[in-house]
mmCIF file of C-alpha atoms in Angstrom:
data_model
loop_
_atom_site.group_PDB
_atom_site.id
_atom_site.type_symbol
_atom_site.label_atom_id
_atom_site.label_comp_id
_atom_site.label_asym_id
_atom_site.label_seq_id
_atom_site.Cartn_x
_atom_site.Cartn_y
_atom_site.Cartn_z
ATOM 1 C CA UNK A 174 91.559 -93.849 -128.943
ATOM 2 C CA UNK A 175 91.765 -90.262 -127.284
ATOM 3 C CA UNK A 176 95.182 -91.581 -125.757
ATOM 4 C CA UNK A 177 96.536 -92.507 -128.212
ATOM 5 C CA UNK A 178 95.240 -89.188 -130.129
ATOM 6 C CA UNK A 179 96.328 -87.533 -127.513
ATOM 7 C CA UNK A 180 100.167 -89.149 -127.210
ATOM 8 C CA UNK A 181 100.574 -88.445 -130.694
ATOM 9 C CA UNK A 182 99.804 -84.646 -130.126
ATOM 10 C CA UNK A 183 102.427 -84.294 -127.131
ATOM 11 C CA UNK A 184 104.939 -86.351 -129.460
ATOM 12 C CA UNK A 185 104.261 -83.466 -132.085
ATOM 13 C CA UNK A 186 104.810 -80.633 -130.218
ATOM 14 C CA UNK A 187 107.916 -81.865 -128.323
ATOM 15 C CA UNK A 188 109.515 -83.115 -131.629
ATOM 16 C CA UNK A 189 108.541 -79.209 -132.611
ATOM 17 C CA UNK A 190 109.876 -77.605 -129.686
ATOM 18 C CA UNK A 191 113.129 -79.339 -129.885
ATOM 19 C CA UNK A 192 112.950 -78.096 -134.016
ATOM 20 C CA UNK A 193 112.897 -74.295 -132.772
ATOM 21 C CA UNK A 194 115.646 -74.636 -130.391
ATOM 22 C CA UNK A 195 118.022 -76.320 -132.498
ATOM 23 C CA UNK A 196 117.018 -73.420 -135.319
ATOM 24 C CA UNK A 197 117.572 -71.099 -132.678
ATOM 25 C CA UNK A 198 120.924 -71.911 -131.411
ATOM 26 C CA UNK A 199 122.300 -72.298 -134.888
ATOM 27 C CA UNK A 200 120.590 -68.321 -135.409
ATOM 28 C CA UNK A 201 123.121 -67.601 -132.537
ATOM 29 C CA UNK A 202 125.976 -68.943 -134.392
ATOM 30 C CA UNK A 203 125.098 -66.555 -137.644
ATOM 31 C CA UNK A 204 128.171 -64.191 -138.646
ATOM 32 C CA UNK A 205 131.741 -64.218 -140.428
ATOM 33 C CA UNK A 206 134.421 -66.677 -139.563
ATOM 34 C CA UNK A 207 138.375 -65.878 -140.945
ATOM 35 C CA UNK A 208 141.521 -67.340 -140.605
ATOM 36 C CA UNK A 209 144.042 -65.456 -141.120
ATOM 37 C CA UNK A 210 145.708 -68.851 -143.982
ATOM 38 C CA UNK A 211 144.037 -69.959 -146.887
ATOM 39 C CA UNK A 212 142.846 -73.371 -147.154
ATOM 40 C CA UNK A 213 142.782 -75.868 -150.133
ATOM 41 C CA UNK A 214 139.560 -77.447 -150.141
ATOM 42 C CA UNK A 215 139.722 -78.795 -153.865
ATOM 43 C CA UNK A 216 141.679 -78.935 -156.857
ATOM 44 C CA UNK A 217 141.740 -80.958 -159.976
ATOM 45 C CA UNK A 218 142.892 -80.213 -163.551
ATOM 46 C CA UNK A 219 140.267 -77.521 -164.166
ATOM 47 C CA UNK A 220 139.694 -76.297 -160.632
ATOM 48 C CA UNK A 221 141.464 -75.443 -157.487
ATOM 49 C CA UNK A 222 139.021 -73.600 -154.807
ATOM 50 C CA UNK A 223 140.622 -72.429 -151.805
ATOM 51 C CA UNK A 224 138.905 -70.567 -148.641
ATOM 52 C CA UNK A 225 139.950 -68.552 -145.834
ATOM 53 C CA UNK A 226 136.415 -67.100 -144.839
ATOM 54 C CA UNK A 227 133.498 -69.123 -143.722
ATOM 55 C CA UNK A 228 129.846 -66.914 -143.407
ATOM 56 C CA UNK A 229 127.227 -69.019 -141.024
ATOM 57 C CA UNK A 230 123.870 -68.330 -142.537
ATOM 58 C CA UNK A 231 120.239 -69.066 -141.824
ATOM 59 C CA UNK A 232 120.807 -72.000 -144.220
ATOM 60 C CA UNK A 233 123.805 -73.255 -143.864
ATOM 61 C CA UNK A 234 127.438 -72.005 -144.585
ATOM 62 C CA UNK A 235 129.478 -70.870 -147.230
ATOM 63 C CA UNK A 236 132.933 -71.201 -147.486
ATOM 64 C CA UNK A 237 134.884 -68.199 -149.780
ATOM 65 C CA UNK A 238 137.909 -66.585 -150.365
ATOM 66 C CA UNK A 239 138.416 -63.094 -151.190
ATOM 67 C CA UNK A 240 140.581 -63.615 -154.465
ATOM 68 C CA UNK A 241 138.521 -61.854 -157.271
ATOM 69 C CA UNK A 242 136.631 -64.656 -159.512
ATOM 70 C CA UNK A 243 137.009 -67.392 -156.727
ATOM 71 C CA UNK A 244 134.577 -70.125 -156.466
ATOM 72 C CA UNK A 245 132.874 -70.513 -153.153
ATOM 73 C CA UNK A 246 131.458 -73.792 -151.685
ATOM 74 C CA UNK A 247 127.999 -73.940 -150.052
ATOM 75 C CA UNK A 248 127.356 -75.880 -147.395
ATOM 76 C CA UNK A 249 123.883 -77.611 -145.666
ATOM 77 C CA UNK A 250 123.823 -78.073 -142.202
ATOM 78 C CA UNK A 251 122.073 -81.242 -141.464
ATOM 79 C CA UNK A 252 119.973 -80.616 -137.841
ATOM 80 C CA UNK A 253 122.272 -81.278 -134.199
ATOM 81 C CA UNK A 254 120.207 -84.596 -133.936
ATOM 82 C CA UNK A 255 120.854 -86.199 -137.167
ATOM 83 C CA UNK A 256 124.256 -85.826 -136.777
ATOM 84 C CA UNK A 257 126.272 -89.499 -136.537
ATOM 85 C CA UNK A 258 129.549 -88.337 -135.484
ATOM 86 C CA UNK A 259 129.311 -86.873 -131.909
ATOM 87 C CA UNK A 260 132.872 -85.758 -131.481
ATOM 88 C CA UNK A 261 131.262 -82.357 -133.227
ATOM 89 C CA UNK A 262 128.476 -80.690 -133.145
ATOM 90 C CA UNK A 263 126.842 -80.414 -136.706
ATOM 91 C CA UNK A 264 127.278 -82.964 -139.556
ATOM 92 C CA UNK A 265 127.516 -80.513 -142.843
ATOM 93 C CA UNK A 266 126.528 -81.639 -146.395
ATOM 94 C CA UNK A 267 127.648 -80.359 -149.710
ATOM 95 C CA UNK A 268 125.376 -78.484 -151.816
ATOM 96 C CA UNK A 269 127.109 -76.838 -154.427
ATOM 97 C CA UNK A 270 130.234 -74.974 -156.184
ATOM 98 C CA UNK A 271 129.426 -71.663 -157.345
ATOM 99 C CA UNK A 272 132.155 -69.675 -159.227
ATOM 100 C CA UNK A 273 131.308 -67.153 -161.537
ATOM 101 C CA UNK A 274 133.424 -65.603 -163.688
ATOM 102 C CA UNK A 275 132.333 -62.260 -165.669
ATOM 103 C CA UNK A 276 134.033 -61.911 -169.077
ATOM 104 C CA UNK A 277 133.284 -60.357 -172.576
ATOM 105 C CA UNK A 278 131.611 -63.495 -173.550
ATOM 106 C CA UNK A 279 128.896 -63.243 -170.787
ATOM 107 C CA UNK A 280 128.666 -64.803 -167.210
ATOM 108 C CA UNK A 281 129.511 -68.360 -166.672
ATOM 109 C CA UNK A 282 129.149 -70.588 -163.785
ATOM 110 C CA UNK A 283 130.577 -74.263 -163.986
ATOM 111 C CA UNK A 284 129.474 -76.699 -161.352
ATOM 112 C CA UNK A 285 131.470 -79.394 -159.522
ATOM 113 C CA UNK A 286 129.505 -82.778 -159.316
ATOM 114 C CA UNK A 287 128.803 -83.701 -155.564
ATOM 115 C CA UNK A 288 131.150 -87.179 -155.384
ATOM 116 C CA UNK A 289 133.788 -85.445 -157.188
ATOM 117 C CA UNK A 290 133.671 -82.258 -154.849
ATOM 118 C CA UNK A 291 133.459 -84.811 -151.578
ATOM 119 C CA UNK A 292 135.704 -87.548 -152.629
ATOM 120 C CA UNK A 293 134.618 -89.642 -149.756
ATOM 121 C CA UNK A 294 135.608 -86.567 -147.252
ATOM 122 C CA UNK A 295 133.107 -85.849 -144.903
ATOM 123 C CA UNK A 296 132.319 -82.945 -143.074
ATOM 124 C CA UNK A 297 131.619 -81.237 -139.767
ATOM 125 C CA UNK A 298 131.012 -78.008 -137.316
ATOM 126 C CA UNK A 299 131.555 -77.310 -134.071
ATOM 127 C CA UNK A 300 131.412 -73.879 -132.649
ATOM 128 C CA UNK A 301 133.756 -72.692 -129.225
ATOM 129 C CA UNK A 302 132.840 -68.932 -127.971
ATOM 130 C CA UNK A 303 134.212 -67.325 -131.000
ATOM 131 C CA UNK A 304 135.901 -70.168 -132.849
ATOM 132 C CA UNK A 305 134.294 -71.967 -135.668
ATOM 133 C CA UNK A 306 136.073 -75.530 -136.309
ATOM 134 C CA UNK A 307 135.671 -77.131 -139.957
ATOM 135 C CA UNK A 308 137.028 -81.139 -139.329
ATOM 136 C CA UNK A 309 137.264 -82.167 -142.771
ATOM 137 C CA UNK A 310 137.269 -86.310 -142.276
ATOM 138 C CA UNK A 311 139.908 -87.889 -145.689
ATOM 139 C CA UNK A 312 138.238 -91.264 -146.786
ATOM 140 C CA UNK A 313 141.670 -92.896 -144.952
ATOM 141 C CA UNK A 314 140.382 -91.746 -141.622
ATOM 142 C CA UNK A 315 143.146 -88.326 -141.552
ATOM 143 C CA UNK A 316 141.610 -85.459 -140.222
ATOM 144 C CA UNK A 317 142.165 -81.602 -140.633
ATOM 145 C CA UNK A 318 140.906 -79.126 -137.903
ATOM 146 C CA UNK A 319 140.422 -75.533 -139.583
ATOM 147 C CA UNK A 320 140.250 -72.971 -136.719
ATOM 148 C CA UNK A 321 138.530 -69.977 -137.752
ATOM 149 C CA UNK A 322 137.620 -66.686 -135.743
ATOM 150 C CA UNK A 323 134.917 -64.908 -136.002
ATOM 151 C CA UNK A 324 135.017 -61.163 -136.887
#
């Protein structure tokens, strides 16, 4: 019984250990990614959000543009080992659309349901030195590389 107690507390702490450096490393990444185009990420009757700034955050990562009233796309980054695609280095997963827009009538803020926003895209981070990579994989198997700098 003490073994087995025992096994299950050095599972623990290696399981944690491995936690904190993955949370560590993607601390390291934090800062401001910009490319110098502006990328379409969506656009339907009623919306069309492009991006050519990408912030790396404790949480995750937003994508914006610095158009006044532009809607910005945030981001959670799934952990290193849960990712299922190991050509890059973080699977990322859509959280929301936030856009407000400030008029006489009051603040608004329209959302973007998840499978509409993803249309079966999915995607992924890596990080080189100062470059930032989006790979934004199309449902047909097409993929776009956005190259992004860090400032």
């Amino acid at each position: 019984m003490r073994s087995i107690i025992f096994t299950a507390i050095i599972c623990f702490l290696s399981i944690s250990c491995q936690k904190r450096k993955e949370i560590k490393a993607w601390k390291e990444k934090e800062g401001s990614y910009f490319s110098p185009e502006s990328y379409l990420i969506y656009q339907d009757q009623e919306f069309t959000i492009d991006f050519n700034e990408i912030n790396i955050n404790a949480s995750g990562a937003t994508l914006f543009s610095n158009v006044e009233n532009s809607r910005s796309v945030n981001f959670s980054v799934f952990e290193k080992s849960h990712n299922d695609n190991s050509n890059y280095q973080y699977k990322i997963q859509y959280s929301s659309v936030t856009g407000f827009e400030f008029t006489q009538q009051g603040v608004s803020n329209d959302q973007i349901p998840f499978e509409q926003f993803t249309a079966g895209r999915k995607f992924y981070l890596s990080f080189s030195d100062d470059n930032l990579t989006l790979a934004i994989i199309k449902p047909d198997g097409e993929t776009d590389h956005l190259i992004f700098k860090k400032k």
